[in-house]
Coordinates of C-alpha atoms and ligand atoms in Angstrom, one line a residue:
X1 CA 35.6 296.2 85.5
X2 CA 36.2 295.4 81.8
X3 CA 39.8 294.6 80.9
X4 CA 40.3 296.2 77.5
X5 CA 41.2 293.8 74.7
X6 CA 42.6 294.5 71.2
X7 CA 40.3 292.8 68.8
X8 CA 40.5 292.5 65.0
X9 CA 37.3 291.7 63.1
X10 CA 36.9 291.1 59.4
X11 CA 33.8 292.1 57.5
X12 CA 32.8 294.9 60.0
X13 CA 31.3 297.2 57.4
X14 CA 27.8 295.7 57.6
X15 CA 25.6 293.1 59.2
X16 CA 26.8 290.9 62.0
X17 CA 30.4 292.3 62.0
X18 CA 29.1 295.9 62.3
X19 CA 27.0 295.0 65.3
X20 CA 29.8 293.1 66.9
X21 CA 32.1 296.1 66.5
X22 CA 29.6 298.4 68.0
X23 CA 29.0 296.2 71.0
X24 CA 32.7 295.5 71.7
X25 CA 33.7 299.2 71.2
X26 CA 30.9 300.2 73.7
X27 CA 32.4 297.7 76.2
X28 CA 35.7 299.6 76.0
X29 CA 37.6 297.2 73.7
X30 CA 39.9 298.5 70.9
X31 CA 38.3 297.1 67.7
X32 CA 40.2 297.1 64.4
X33 CA 37.8 296.7 61.6
X34 CA 39.3 294.9 58.6
X35 CA 37.2 296.0 55.6
X36 CA 37.6 296.4 51.9
X37 CA 35.4 299.4 51.2
X38 CA 36.8 302.7 52.6
X39 CA 33.9 304.9 52.1
X40 CA 31.3 302.4 53.4
X41 CA 33.5 301.6 56.5
X42 CA 34.2 305.2 57.3
X43 CA 30.4 305.8 57.4
X44 CA 30.1 302.8 59.8
X45 CA 32.8 304.3 62.1
X46 CA 31.0 307.6 62.1
X47 CA 27.7 305.8 63.0
X48 CA 29.3 303.8 65.7
X49 CA 30.8 307.0 67.0
X50 CA 33.5 305.5 69.2
X51 CA 37.1 306.3 69.5
X52 CA 37.6 302.6 70.1
X53 CA 36.9 301.6 66.5
X54 CA 39.4 302.0 63.7
X55 CA 39.8 300.9 60.1
X56 CA 42.3 298.5 58.5
X57 CA 41.6 298.4 54.8
X58 CA 42.0 295.0 53.1
X59 CA 40.4 292.8 50.5
X60 CA 40.5 289.3 51.8
X61 CA 40.3 287.9 48.2
X62 CA 43.7 289.5 47.4
X63 CA 46.5 287.6 49.2
X64 CA 49.1 290.3 48.7
X65 CA 46.7 292.7 50.4
X66 CA 46.1 290.3 53.3
X67 CA 49.9 290.1 53.8
X68 CA 50.2 293.9 53.6
X69 CA 47.4 294.4 56.1
X70 CA 48.8 291.9 58.6
X71 CA 52.2 293.7 58.4
X72 CA 50.5 297.1 58.8
X73 CA 48.7 295.8 61.9
X74 CA 51.9 294.4 63.4
X75 CA 53.7 297.7 62.8
X76 CA 51.1 299.4 64.9
X77 CA 50.3 296.8 67.6
X78 CA 52.6 294.4 69.4
X79 CA 49.8 292.0 70.3
X80 CA 46.3 290.9 69.2
X81 CA 44.1 289.5 71.9
X82 CA 41.2 288.3 69.7
X83 CA 40.9 287.7 66.0
X84 CA 37.3 287.3 64.6
X85 CA 37.2 285.9 61.1
X86 CA 33.7 287.0 60.2
X87 CA 33.6 288.3 56.6
X88 CA 31.7 286.1 54.2
X89 CA 30.3 286.2 50.7
X90 CA 28.3 284.1 48.3
X91 CA 28.0 284.5 44.6
X92 CA 25.2 283.4 42.2
X93 CA 27.7 282.8 39.4
X94 CA 31.2 281.4 39.7
X95 CA 33.9 284.1 40.1
X96 CA 37.6 283.9 40.7
X97 CA 40.1 286.1 42.5
X98 CA 43.3 287.4 41.1
X99 CA 45.0 284.1 41.5
X100 CA 42.3 282.2 39.7
X101 CA 40.8 280.6 42.8
X102 CA 37.1 280.3 43.3
X103 CA 36.0 283.5 45.1
X104 CA 33.8 282.0 47.9
X105 CA 36.6 279.7 48.9
X106 CA 39.1 282.6 48.6
X107 CA 37.2 285.1 50.7
X108 CA 35.5 282.8 53.2
X109 CA 38.5 280.6 53.8
X110 CA 41.9 281.2 52.1
X111 CA 42.0 285.0 53.0
X112 CA 41.2 284.2 56.6
X113 CA 43.6 281.2 56.7
X114 CA 46.4 283.5 55.5
X115 CA 45.4 286.4 57.8
X116 CA 45.3 284.0 60.8
X117 CA 48.7 282.5 60.0
X118 CA 50.3 285.9 59.4
X119 CA 49.1 287.1 62.8
X120 CA 49.4 283.9 64.8
X121 CA 52.7 284.8 66.5
X122 CA 51.1 287.9 68.2
X123 CA 47.7 286.5 69.0
X124 CA 47.5 286.1 72.8
X125 CA 44.0 284.7 73.5
X126 CA 41.4 283.7 71.0
X127 CA 40.5 283.0 67.4
X128 CA 36.9 282.9 66.4
X129 CA 35.6 281.7 63.0
X130 CA 32.1 282.5 61.9
X131 CA 30.6 279.5 60.2
X132 CA 26.9 278.6 59.5
X133 CA 24.3 276.0 59.8
X134 CA 24.8 275.7 56.0
X135 CA 28.0 273.7 56.8
X136 CA 25.7 270.7 57.3
X137 CA 25.1 270.6 53.5
X138 CA 28.8 271.1 52.7
X139 CA 31.2 268.6 51.1
X140 CA 34.9 269.2 50.5
X141 CA 35.4 268.8 46.8
X142 CA 39.2 267.9 46.9
X143 CA 39.0 266.8 43.3
X144 CA 37.7 270.2 42.2
X145 CA 38.1 272.6 45.2
X146 CA 37.6 275.6 42.9
X147 CA 34.3 274.1 41.6
X148 CA 35.3 274.6 38.0
X149 CA 33.2 271.7 36.8
X150 CA 30.1 271.8 39.0
X151 CA 29.6 275.3 40.5
X152 CA 26.5 276.4 42.2
X153 CA 26.3 279.1 44.9
X154 CA 24.9 276.8 47.7
X155 CA 27.6 274.2 47.0
X156 CA 30.3 276.8 47.2
X157 CA 28.9 278.5 50.3
X158 CA 28.2 275.3 52.3
X159 CA 31.7 274.0 51.3
X160 CA 33.3 277.2 52.6
X161 CA 31.3 277.1 55.9
X162 CA 32.3 273.4 56.5
X163 CA 35.9 274.4 55.8
X164 CA 35.6 277.2 58.5
X165 CA 34.9 274.4 61.0
X166 CA 37.5 272.0 59.9
X167 CA 40.1 274.9 60.0
X168 CA 38.9 275.8 63.5
X169 CA 39.3 272.2 64.9
X170 CA 42.7 271.7 63.1
X171 CA 44.1 275.0 64.4
X172 CA 42.9 274.2 67.9
X173 CA 44.8 270.9 67.7
X174 CA 48.0 272.5 66.3
X175 CA 48.1 275.5 68.7
X176 CA 47.6 275.1 72.4
X177 CA 48.7 278.6 73.4
X178 CA 45.4 280.2 72.3
X179 CA 41.8 279.1 72.0
X180 CA 40.1 278.6 68.7
X181 CA 36.3 278.2 68.3
X182 CA 33.7 278.7 65.7
X183 CA 30.0 279.4 65.7
X184 CA 26.7 279.6 63.8
X185 CA 25.1 283.0 64.4
X186 CA 21.7 281.7 63.3
X187 CA 19.5 283.3 60.6
X188 CA 20.3 287.0 60.7
X189 CA 18.8 289.9 58.7
X190 CA 21.9 291.1 56.8
X191 CA 23.2 291.7 53.2
X192 CA 24.6 288.2 52.8
X193 CA 23.4 286.8 49.5
X194 CA 22.7 290.2 48.1
X195 CA 25.8 290.5 46.0
X196 CA 24.0 289.2 43.0
X197 CA 20.4 290.4 43.0
X198 CA 17.7 288.3 41.5
X199 CA 19.9 285.2 41.9
X200 CA 18.6 281.9 43.3
X201 CA 20.6 282.5 46.5
X202 CA 19.2 286.0 46.9
X203 CA 15.6 284.7 46.6
X204 CA 16.4 282.0 49.3
X205 CA 17.9 284.7 51.5
X206 CA 14.8 286.9 51.1
X207 CA 12.6 284.2 52.4
X208 CA 15.0 283.3 55.2
X209 CA 15.1 287.0 56.2
X210 CA 11.4 286.8 57.1
X211 CA 12.3 284.5 60.0
X212 CA 15.6 286.1 60.9
X213 CA 16.9 287.8 64.0
X214 CA 18.4 291.3 64.1
X215 CA 22.2 291.8 63.6
X216 CA 22.4 292.9 67.2
X217 CA 21.0 289.5 68.3
X218 CA 23.1 287.7 65.7
X219 CA 26.3 289.3 67.1
X220 CA 25.7 288.0 70.6
X221 CA 27.6 284.6 70.4
X222 CA 30.6 286.3 68.8
X223 CA 30.7 289.0 71.5
X224 CA 30.4 286.2 74.1
X225 CA 33.2 284.1 72.6
X226 CA 35.4 287.2 72.3
X227 CA 35.1 288.4 75.8
X228 CA 33.5 286.0 78.3
X229 CA 35.6 284.4 81.0
X230 CA 33.3 281.3 80.7
X231 CA 35.0 280.3 77.5
X232 CA 38.6 281.4 78.2
X233 CA 39.8 277.8 78.4
X234 CA 37.5 276.2 75.9
X235 CA 39.0 275.4 72.5
X236 CA 38.1 273.5 69.3
X237 CA 34.3 273.8 69.7
X238 CA 31.3 274.9 67.7
X239 CA 28.8 277.2 69.3
X240 CA 25.2 278.3 68.7
X241 CA 23.3 280.7 71.0
X242 CA 26.4 280.8 73.3
X243 CA 26.2 277.0 73.8
X244 CA 28.5 274.2 72.6
X245 CA 26.8 272.2 69.9
X246 CA 27.8 269.2 67.8
X247 CA 28.7 270.2 64.2
X248 CA 28.3 267.8 61.3
X249 CA 30.0 264.4 61.3
X250 CA 32.2 265.4 58.3
X251 CA 33.6 268.4 60.3
X252 CA 35.3 266.0 62.8
X253 CA 37.2 264.1 60.1
X254 CA 40.9 264.4 61.1
X255 CA 42.3 263.2 57.8
X256 CA 40.1 265.7 55.9
X257 CA 41.2 268.5 58.2
X258 CA 44.9 267.8 57.7
X259 CA 44.5 267.4 53.9
X260 CA 42.6 270.7 53.8
X261 CA 45.3 272.5 55.9
X262 CA 48.0 271.2 53.5
X263 CA 46.0 272.2 50.5
X264 CA 45.4 275.7 51.9
X265 CA 49.1 276.2 52.6
X266 CA 49.9 275.1 49.1
X267 CA 47.3 277.4 47.5
X268 CA 48.6 280.3 49.5
X269 CA 52.2 279.6 48.8
X270 CA 51.9 278.8 45.2
X271 CA 49.8 281.8 44.2
X272 CA 51.3 284.2 41.6
X273 CA 51.2 287.7 42.8
Ligands
NAP301 N1 23.2 286.4 57.9 C1 23.0 285.1 58.2 O1 21.8 284.7 58.3 C2 24.2 284.2 58.5 C3 23.9 282.9 58.9 C4 25.0 282.1 59.1 C5 26.3 282.6 59.0 N2 26.5 283.9 58.6 C6 27.9 284.3 58.4 O2 28.1 285.5 59.1 C7 29.2 286.2 58.6 C8 28.8 287.7 58.4 O3 27.8 287.8 57.4 P1 26.6 288.8 57.4 O4 25.4 288.0 57.5 O5 26.8 289.9 58.4 O6 26.7 289.4 55.9 P2 27.0 290.8 55.3 O7 26.1 291.9 55.9 O8 26.9 290.6 53.8 O9 28.5 291.1 55.8 C9 29.6 290.5 55.1 C10 30.8 291.2 55.4 O10 31.9 290.6 54.8 C11 32.7 291.6 54.0 N3 33.4 291.0 52.9 C12 32.9 290.3 51.8 N4 33.9 290.1 51.0 C13 35.0 290.6 51.5 C14 36.4 290.7 51.0 N5 36.8 290.2 49.8 N6 37.3 291.3 51.8 C15 36.9 291.9 53.0 N7 35.7 291.9 53.5 C16 34.7 291.2 52.7 C17 31.6 292.5 53.6 O11 32.2 293.7 53.1 P3 31.4 294.8 52.1 O12 30.6 295.6 53.0 O13 32.6 295.5 51.5 O14 30.7 293.9 51.1 C18 30.8 292.7 54.9 O15 31.4 293.6 55.8 C19 29.5 285.5 57.2 O16 30.7 284.7 57.5 C20 28.3 284.6 57.0 O17 28.7 283.5 56.3 C21 25.5 284.7 58.3

C-alpha cells in the first residue's frame, strides 16, 4: 500500500518536473506544482488528468513572490512531506532579476534557498535538489557571484549546479530532522537551454539531446528519492541512477559551503522589494 505524501515540486510545467509530477500523482501522492506560467501549467494539469496534481503559481526569480507562495502553501497545508527543488534555467546572455542578481543564480539557487527556508518548519521528511553533471565544471566566483565581469552561460549554469550540491550538504549538516539529498538526472530530452534559441548553449543542448533519455527515465531518480523507503534515512548524498555517487572535490569544501550559505542569506535579506 502506498502511504500518500504531500510533495511540492518546482518547475513542473515541462521536462523532468512534469514527468515526476505525473508519476507521483499516479502513485497516489498529492503533488503541488510550483510553476510561473499559468496557462502552460494548467495545460499540463489537464494532460496529467489527476485530481492529485494542483498548481501553485510562483516565479522563483522574484523573492517577494517566493515568500507569498510559501505563505499561500502554509495557509492551505499544515505539513509538507517532500520538497523537490527542480526548476532550472540557463541564459545565453547575462540577465538579472528584479533585485539585480544574475538570473541563473537567482532561479537555480536563491529562489530555492529562500523557498526551502520559508517552508523548513513544516517539512517532515525530505528535501531533494536537482543538480547536474555540469557541476563538475563549476567554480564559486565569490569575488563576482553575479558574474558581472566575466559572464558566459556555461560558467553561470555550472556554478549554479555546484551551488545546488554545496547547499544540499550544508542543509543536511544543519538539519537532522529531515533528509536532504541531491542528484544528477543524466542527459534528458527537455527544453533546458532553449530559452535563447541559436545561442551557444542551445547548440550544445541540441547535440546532447541526440544522446539523451526521455523525461520519464530522467524522472526516475527523483521519484525514487521522494518515495523509496531505501533512502528514508540517507542524507547529504549525491545520486545518479538511484545510486550514491561522489560529487566533485569542490562540492565537499566545508568552508565554501558555509560562506555560500551566509552569502545567500545576506542576498535574500538585503534585497530591495
Ligand atoms: N535536461 C537535462 O539534460 C538535465 C541534465 C542535468 C540536470 N538537469 C536539471 O533538471 C532540472 C529540470 O530541467 P529540465 O531539463 O526538465 O528543463 P525544462 O524542461 O526547461 O524545465 C525547467 C523548468 O523550470 C521552470 N522554471 C524556469 N525558470 C523558472 C522561474 N523563474 N520560476 C519558476 N519556474 C521556473 C520552467 O518553467 P517554464 O515552463 O515556465 O519555463 C520549467 O518548468 C533543472 O534543474 C536542470 O538544471 C537537466
